[in-house]
Short mmCIF file of C-alpha atoms in Angstrom, two decimals:
data_model
loop_
_atom_site.label_atom_id
_atom_site.label_comp_id
_atom_site.label_asym_id
_atom_site.label_seq_id
_atom_site.Cartn_x
_atom_site.Cartn_y
_atom_site.Cartn_z
CA MET I 1176 11.36 -66.52 -43.32
CA ASP I 1177 11.37 -65.50 -46.96
CA ARG I 1178 10.21 -61.99 -47.64
CA MET I 1179 7.19 -61.55 -49.86
CA HIS I 1180 6.86 -58.70 -52.27
CA ILE I 1181 5.54 -55.80 -50.17
CA ARG I 1182 3.10 -53.22 -51.45
CA THR I 1183 1.06 -50.86 -49.27
CA TRP I 1184 -2.42 -49.55 -50.00
CA LEU I 1185 -3.61 -46.71 -47.80
CA PRO I 1186 -7.33 -45.89 -47.47
CA ALA I 1187 -6.66 -42.43 -48.93
CA MET I 1188 -5.73 -44.28 -52.13
CA ALA I 1189 -9.10 -46.02 -52.39
CA LEU I 1190 -9.26 -45.70 -56.17
CA THR I 1191 -5.91 -47.47 -56.60
CA SER I 1192 -6.98 -50.15 -54.13
CA PHE I 1193 -10.22 -50.78 -56.03
CA ALA I 1194 -8.30 -50.83 -59.30
CA ALA I 1195 -5.93 -53.43 -57.89
CA LEU I 1196 -8.90 -55.47 -56.74
CA ALA I 1197 -10.42 -55.34 -60.20
CA VAL I 1198 -7.19 -56.48 -61.85
CA ALA I 1199 -6.81 -59.25 -59.28
CA CYS I 1200 -10.33 -60.39 -60.12
CA GLY I 1201 -9.62 -60.53 -63.83
CA ALA I 1202 -11.44 -57.36 -64.80
CA ASP I 1203 -10.26 -54.82 -67.32
CA PRO I 1204 -7.95 -52.09 -66.02
CA THR I 1205 -10.05 -49.62 -64.18
CA PRO I 1206 -11.01 -45.99 -63.98
CA THR I 1207 -9.32 -43.29 -66.00
CA GLY I 1208 -5.90 -42.39 -64.61
CA THR I 1209 -5.23 -45.81 -63.11
CA THR I 1210 -3.52 -48.55 -65.10
CA SER I 1211 -2.24 -52.01 -64.34
CA ALA I 1212 1.29 -50.61 -64.64
CA SER I 1213 0.62 -48.05 -61.90
CA ILE I 1214 -0.84 -50.77 -59.69
CA GLY I 1215 2.04 -53.22 -60.16
CA GLN I 1216 1.92 -56.97 -60.70
CA PRO I 1217 3.87 -59.50 -58.62
CA SER I 1218 6.49 -61.52 -60.46
CA GLU I 1219 7.20 -65.22 -59.97
CA GLY I 1220 7.62 -66.07 -56.29
CA GLU I 1221 6.22 -62.74 -55.10
CA VAL I 1222 2.89 -61.98 -53.43
CA LEU I 1223 1.03 -58.68 -53.49
CA PRO I 1224 -1.29 -57.89 -50.53
CA ILE I 1225 -4.32 -55.81 -51.53
CA LEU I 1226 -6.36 -54.04 -48.86
CA GLY I 1227 -10.10 -54.56 -49.30
CA THR I 1228 -11.23 -52.46 -46.31
CA THR I 1229 -10.49 -48.79 -46.87
CA VAL I 1230 -12.65 -47.29 -44.09
CA LEU I 1231 -10.91 -48.02 -40.79
CA ARG I 1232 -11.59 -46.47 -37.41
CA VAL I 1233 -10.73 -46.98 -33.76
CA GLY I 1234 -12.47 -50.04 -32.32
CA THR I 1235 -13.07 -53.60 -33.44
CA GLN I 1236 -14.08 -54.19 -37.04
CA ARG I 1237 -13.94 -56.51 -40.00
CA VAL I 1238 -10.78 -56.19 -42.11
CA ALA I 1239 -10.51 -57.88 -45.52
CA PHE I 1240 -7.57 -58.26 -47.87
CA LEU I 1241 -6.49 -60.29 -50.88
CA LEU I 1242 -3.15 -61.94 -51.55
CA GLU I 1243 -2.24 -61.96 -55.22
CA GLY I 1244 0.41 -64.27 -56.64
CA ALA I 1245 2.10 -64.09 -60.03
CA THR I 1246 -0.61 -66.15 -61.75
CA ALA I 1247 -3.52 -66.35 -59.31
CA LEU I 1248 -4.83 -65.25 -55.94
CA ILE I 1249 -3.50 -67.05 -52.87
CA THR I 1250 -6.26 -69.26 -51.43
CA GLU I 1251 -4.73 -70.93 -48.37
CA PRO I 1252 -7.51 -71.68 -45.82
CA THR I 1253 -6.04 -69.31 -43.21
CA VAL I 1254 -3.10 -66.97 -42.77
CA GLY I 1255 -1.66 -65.40 -39.66
CA VAL I 1256 -1.98 -61.67 -39.04
CA SER I 1257 -0.55 -59.39 -36.36
CA THR I 1258 -0.97 -55.67 -35.75
CA SER I 1259 1.31 -52.96 -34.43
CA HIS I 1260 1.02 -49.17 -34.16
CA ALA I 1261 3.66 -46.85 -35.57
CA SER I 1262 4.17 -45.34 -32.10
CA GLY I 1263 4.86 -48.74 -30.58
CA GLU I 1264 2.58 -47.83 -27.68
CA ALA I 1265 -0.78 -49.32 -28.72
CA SER I 1266 -2.13 -52.78 -27.99
CA THR I 1267 -1.18 -55.49 -30.48
CA GLU I 1268 -2.99 -58.61 -31.68
CA ASN I 1269 -2.18 -61.97 -33.21
CA LYS I 1270 -5.09 -63.44 -35.15
CA ARG I 1271 -5.95 -65.79 -38.01
CA ALA I 1272 -7.60 -64.49 -41.16
CA VAL I 1273 -9.95 -66.96 -42.87
CA PHE I 1274 -10.25 -67.26 -46.64
CA HIS I 1275 -13.81 -66.63 -47.88
CA LYS I 1276 -14.40 -67.89 -51.40
CA TRP I 1277 -16.50 -65.67 -53.63
CA PRO I 1278 -19.35 -67.27 -55.59
CA PHE I 1279 -17.56 -67.06 -58.93
CA GLY I 1280 -14.41 -68.89 -59.96
CA THR I 1281 -11.81 -69.59 -57.29
CA ARG I 1282 -11.38 -66.05 -56.05
CA GLY I 1283 -11.99 -64.68 -52.61
CA ALA I 1284 -10.60 -62.62 -49.75
CA TYR I 1285 -9.16 -63.10 -46.29
CA VAL I 1286 -11.30 -61.75 -43.45
CA THR I 1287 -10.62 -61.22 -39.76
CA GLU I 1288 -11.77 -59.02 -36.87
CA LEU I 1289 -9.13 -56.60 -35.61
CA ALA I 1290 -9.13 -54.13 -32.73
CA PHE I 1291 -7.44 -50.71 -32.99
CA ASP I 1292 -7.28 -48.82 -29.71
CA GLN I 1293 -5.93 -45.54 -31.11
CA PRO I 1294 -5.87 -43.72 -34.44
CA GLY I 1295 -2.86 -43.38 -36.67
CA VAL I 1296 -0.74 -45.59 -38.87
CA TRP I 1297 -0.89 -49.30 -38.09
CA ARG I 1298 1.08 -52.13 -39.67
CA LEU I 1299 -0.55 -55.42 -40.54
CA ASP I 1300 1.95 -58.28 -40.81
CA ILE I 1301 0.62 -61.22 -42.80
CA ILE I 1302 2.16 -64.69 -42.49
CA VAL I 1303 1.44 -67.36 -45.11
CA GLY I 1304 2.48 -70.92 -44.36
CA GLU I 1305 4.49 -72.26 -41.46
CA GLY I 1306 8.05 -73.03 -40.50
CA GLU I 1307 10.90 -72.42 -42.90
CA GLN I 1308 8.52 -72.14 -45.84
CA ALA I 1309 6.52 -69.32 -44.25
CA LYS I 1310 6.53 -65.98 -45.98
CA THR I 1311 5.49 -62.54 -44.76
CA ALA I 1312 3.96 -59.42 -46.23
CA GLN I 1313 2.85 -56.10 -44.82
CA LEU I 1314 0.00 -53.65 -45.24
CA MET I 1315 0.04 -50.15 -43.77
CA LEU I 1316 -3.35 -49.10 -42.41
CA ASP I 1317 -4.57 -45.56 -41.82
CA VAL I 1318 -6.95 -45.79 -38.85
CA GLN I 1319 -9.16 -42.78 -38.16
CA GLY I 1320 -10.61 -41.72 -34.83
CA SER I 1321 -14.10 -41.96 -36.33
CA VAL I 1322 -15.72 -42.21 -39.74
CA GLU I 1323 -18.92 -40.83 -41.21
CA VAL I 1324 -20.23 -44.09 -42.67
CA ARG I 1325 -23.12 -45.33 -40.51
CA ASP I 1326 -21.43 -47.55 -37.93
CA ILE I 1327 -22.23 -50.51 -35.72
CA GLY I 1328 -24.42 -49.44 -32.83
CA MET I 1329 -25.93 -46.48 -34.70
CA MET I 1330 -29.55 -46.24 -35.81
CA ALA I 1331 -30.14 -46.60 -39.52
CA PRO I 1332 -31.29 -43.40 -41.26
CA PHE I 1333 -35.01 -43.13 -41.97
CA SER I 1334 -34.31 -43.22 -45.72
CA VAL I 1335 -37.33 -42.86 -47.98
CA THR I 1336 -35.85 -44.94 -50.80
CA LYS I 1337 -37.36 -45.88 -54.14
CA THR I 1338 -39.65 -48.90 -54.40
CA LEU I 1339 -40.97 -50.86 -57.35
CA ALA I 1340 -44.48 -49.51 -56.76
CA GLY I 1341 -43.15 -45.98 -56.49
CA VAL I 1342 -41.58 -46.08 -59.97
CA GLY I 1343 -44.57 -47.72 -61.63
CA GLY I 1344 -42.92 -51.13 -61.87
CA ASP I 1345 -40.00 -49.85 -63.97
CA PHE I 1346 -36.97 -51.83 -62.79
CA GLU I 1347 -34.60 -49.73 -64.91
CA LYS I 1348 -35.19 -46.80 -62.56
CA LEU I 1349 -34.32 -48.93 -59.52
CA SER I 1350 -31.44 -51.18 -60.41
CA SER I 1351 -28.73 -51.87 -62.96
CA HIS I 1352 -28.98 -55.60 -62.26
CA GLN I 1353 -29.79 -57.64 -65.38
CA ARG I 1354 -32.29 -59.86 -63.54
CA PRO I 1355 -33.47 -57.96 -60.46
CA ASP I 1356 -35.42 -59.85 -57.80
CA PRO I 1357 -38.69 -57.95 -57.16
CA ASP I 1358 -38.58 -58.86 -53.47
CA LEU I 1359 -35.59 -56.55 -52.94
CA TYR I 1360 -37.57 -53.50 -54.10
CA GLU I 1361 -40.89 -53.91 -52.31
CA LEU I 1362 -40.04 -51.78 -49.26
CA SER I 1363 -38.24 -48.53 -48.68
CA VAL I 1364 -35.73 -48.44 -45.82
CA ALA I 1365 -38.16 -46.21 -43.91
CA GLN I 1366 -40.98 -48.75 -44.31
CA SER I 1367 -38.71 -51.55 -43.17
CA LEU I 1368 -37.70 -49.66 -40.03
CA LEU I 1369 -41.35 -49.46 -39.01
CA ASN I 1370 -42.26 -53.12 -39.31
CA GLY I 1371 -40.15 -54.55 -36.49
CA LYS I 1372 -38.09 -57.01 -38.54
CA PRO I 1373 -34.32 -57.26 -38.92
CA GLY I 1374 -33.01 -55.93 -42.21
CA VAL I 1375 -30.23 -56.51 -44.71
CA ILE I 1376 -29.51 -53.39 -46.79
CA ALA I 1377 -27.16 -53.75 -49.77
CA PHE I 1378 -25.79 -50.70 -51.59
CA ALA I 1379 -24.37 -51.84 -54.95
CA SER I 1380 -24.30 -50.99 -58.64
CA PRO I 1381 -24.20 -54.36 -60.46
CA ALA I 1382 -23.66 -53.01 -63.99
CA PHE I 1383 -21.39 -50.07 -63.21
CA CYS I 1384 -19.18 -51.26 -60.35
CA THR I 1385 -15.47 -50.43 -60.20
CA SER I 1386 -14.70 -54.06 -59.30
CA PRO I 1387 -16.53 -57.20 -60.52
CA THR I 1388 -18.08 -58.01 -57.13
CA CYS I 1389 -21.20 -55.80 -57.04
CA GLY I 1390 -23.42 -58.07 -59.14
CA PRO I 1391 -22.71 -61.07 -56.91
CA GLN I 1392 -23.14 -58.83 -53.86
CA VAL I 1393 -26.76 -58.24 -54.85
CA ASP I 1394 -27.27 -61.93 -55.60
CA THR I 1395 -26.00 -62.94 -52.15
CA PRO I 1396 -28.80 -61.22 -50.19
CA VAL I 1397 -31.22 -62.93 -52.57
CA GLU I 1398 -29.78 -66.29 -51.51
CA LEU I 1399 -30.03 -65.22 -47.88
CA LYS I 1400 -33.63 -64.11 -48.39
CA ASN I 1401 -34.53 -67.50 -49.83
CA LEU I 1402 -33.06 -69.17 -46.75
CA HIS I 1403 -34.87 -66.85 -44.31
CA ARG I 1404 -38.01 -65.88 -46.18
CA GLY I 1405 -40.31 -63.74 -44.04
CA GLU I 1406 -37.84 -63.50 -41.16
CA ALA I 1407 -36.17 -60.26 -42.25
CA ASP I 1408 -36.40 -57.52 -44.89
CA PHE I 1409 -33.91 -57.59 -47.77
CA ILE I 1410 -33.37 -54.39 -49.73
CA HIS I 1411 -31.06 -53.49 -52.62
CA LEU I 1412 -30.26 -49.81 -53.14
CA GLU I 1413 -28.63 -48.79 -56.42
CA ILE I 1414 -25.60 -46.52 -56.04
CA TYR I 1415 -26.82 -44.26 -58.84
CA ASP I 1416 -30.04 -42.28 -58.74
CA ASN I 1417 -30.52 -42.55 -62.52
CA PRO I 1418 -29.36 -46.02 -63.67
CA GLU I 1419 -31.71 -45.93 -66.66
CA GLU I 1420 -29.94 -42.86 -68.08
CA ILE I 1421 -26.32 -44.02 -67.81
CA GLN I 1422 -26.28 -46.41 -70.79
CA GLY I 1423 -22.64 -47.32 -70.20
CA ASP I 1424 -21.48 -43.71 -69.74
CA LEU I 1425 -20.76 -43.12 -66.05
CA THR I 1426 -20.29 -39.40 -66.64
CA LYS I 1427 -24.10 -39.33 -66.77
CA GLY I 1428 -24.39 -41.06 -63.42
CA VAL I 1429 -25.74 -39.15 -60.43
CA LEU I 1430 -25.00 -40.68 -57.03
CA SER I 1431 -28.10 -41.48 -55.03
CA PRO I 1432 -28.79 -38.91 -52.27
CA VAL I 1433 -29.29 -41.85 -49.92
CA LEU I 1434 -25.50 -42.33 -49.89
CA ALA I 1435 -25.14 -39.04 -48.02
CA GLU I 1436 -27.68 -40.15 -45.41
CA TRP I 1437 -25.55 -43.22 -44.67
CA GLY I 1438 -22.24 -41.32 -44.93
CA ILE I 1439 -20.97 -43.43 -47.81
CA ASP I 1440 -20.33 -40.48 -50.12
CA SER I 1441 -17.89 -39.07 -47.52
CA ILE I 1442 -15.30 -41.74 -48.35
CA PRO I 1443 -12.27 -40.14 -50.06
CA ASP I 1444 -12.15 -41.00 -53.77
CA TYR I 1445 -15.33 -43.06 -53.43
CA ARG I 1446 -16.56 -44.38 -56.76
CA ASN I 1447 -19.26 -47.01 -56.42
CA GLU I 1448 -18.04 -49.91 -54.29
CA SER I 1449 -20.68 -51.90 -52.44
CA TRP I 1450 -21.64 -51.65 -48.76
CA THR I 1451 -23.97 -54.01 -46.88
CA PHE I 1452 -25.57 -53.34 -43.49
CA VAL I 1453 -27.39 -55.72 -41.15
CA LEU I 1454 -29.99 -54.15 -38.84
CA ASP I 1455 -31.72 -55.50 -35.76
CA ARG I 1456 -35.47 -55.30 -35.14
CA ASN I 1457 -35.09 -51.77 -33.78
CA GLY I 1458 -33.24 -50.51 -36.84
CA ARG I 1459 -29.83 -50.43 -35.21
CA VAL I 1460 -26.76 -51.38 -37.28
CA THR I 1461 -25.27 -54.62 -35.93
CA ALA I 1462 -22.86 -55.40 -38.79
CA ARG I 1463 -21.47 -53.61 -41.82
CA PHE I 1464 -19.43 -54.90 -44.73
CA GLU I 1465 -17.33 -52.84 -47.09
CA GLY I 1466 -16.88 -54.57 -50.45
CA PHE I 1467 -17.97 -58.13 -51.02
CA ALA I 1468 -19.53 -60.05 -48.12
CA THR I 1469 -20.09 -63.77 -48.61
CA LEU I 1470 -23.27 -65.67 -47.85
CA ASP I 1471 -21.61 -67.24 -44.80
CA GLU I 1472 -20.64 -63.83 -43.41
CA LEU I 1473 -24.07 -62.33 -43.97
CA GLU I 1474 -25.87 -65.37 -42.58
CA ALA I 1475 -23.77 -65.29 -39.41
CA ALA I 1476 -24.52 -61.59 -38.97
CA LEU I 1477 -28.24 -62.09 -39.58
CA ALA I 1478 -28.38 -65.05 -37.18
CA GLU I 1479 -27.33 -62.74 -34.34
CA VAL I 1480 -30.42 -60.57 -34.78
CA LEU I 1481 -33.08 -63.16 -35.66
#
C-alpha cells in the first residue's frame, strides 16, 4: 500500500486540532499563536488525518476524524480503521468509519464506535480504498482512564440555566445565534429534568466558535425538534455567560458557569467547541457528541430513548 502523509494530533493539543479543523473547513486561520503554517497542509497526493474527538477515555465511545487532501476533504463513503495499544497487550479492533456529511457544502467527518480497554497511547490506522490503490494513515490517541466531562450513564447536573422568560425576552443575553429559535430557550435544564421527557442539550457558541460548525450544531437540534415536536425537550446553552457584551472581542467573554457543572471546562486548552448530550426520561446521559453531530446521529441517539 502507498503511504499517506502522516500527522498526529494528540488530545493535549486540542487548540491545534481545532485550528486544523477550522482550516480544513475553509475558515480563517484560528486563535492567536496558531497559524496554517504550524498546522501543515498536505501536498498533492498526500492526506492529512485530523482528530475531531479530543476527549478519549477507557470504554466504548464515538470517535470522529477528518481526512484532508491537497485541495479538499476526502469524502469516501467509508474507510477502514483498526486500533492497537502502544504496549501491544490490549484488545484490538477492526471497524469501518462512516462519512457523515455536514449540512453545508460537501464537508463532513468520519465517525465510528471504538472500544479502549486500557488507558495510554493508542494508534488508529486508517485505510482508504482497497487493493493496490489503498492508502493508509495514522492517528495517535491519548486515552485517559476517566474524564471529567459528564459521561454516558451519568445523571445530568441539575443546572439552573438561563431561559427566555428569565432574561425578559432578550435573546442577546442567551445566544449568539443570529436567528435563535425561541423553543430552545423556554426551559432550563433543571426544569427539563423534572418533566419526565428525554432531552437534547447542545452547548455551542454560534458566533464565536473556534471552528465553523457551532452555528449548524444549534440548527441541527432545531431540525430534530421539528421532527419530534413535543416528544422531547431541546435546549441550547451558549458557551459564554455574556454573549451580548463580547461584540467580536473574545477577551470580554466569560465562560458560562454551567460548563463546570458538566465538566466541559476541564478539557485542556478548551476554547469553545460544541458538545451535545442526549438524556433519557430520567435525566441520564445516553449519548454525547464532541464537536459537530449530524441530524442522523442525533436522531438515532434520540430514537433509543423515545
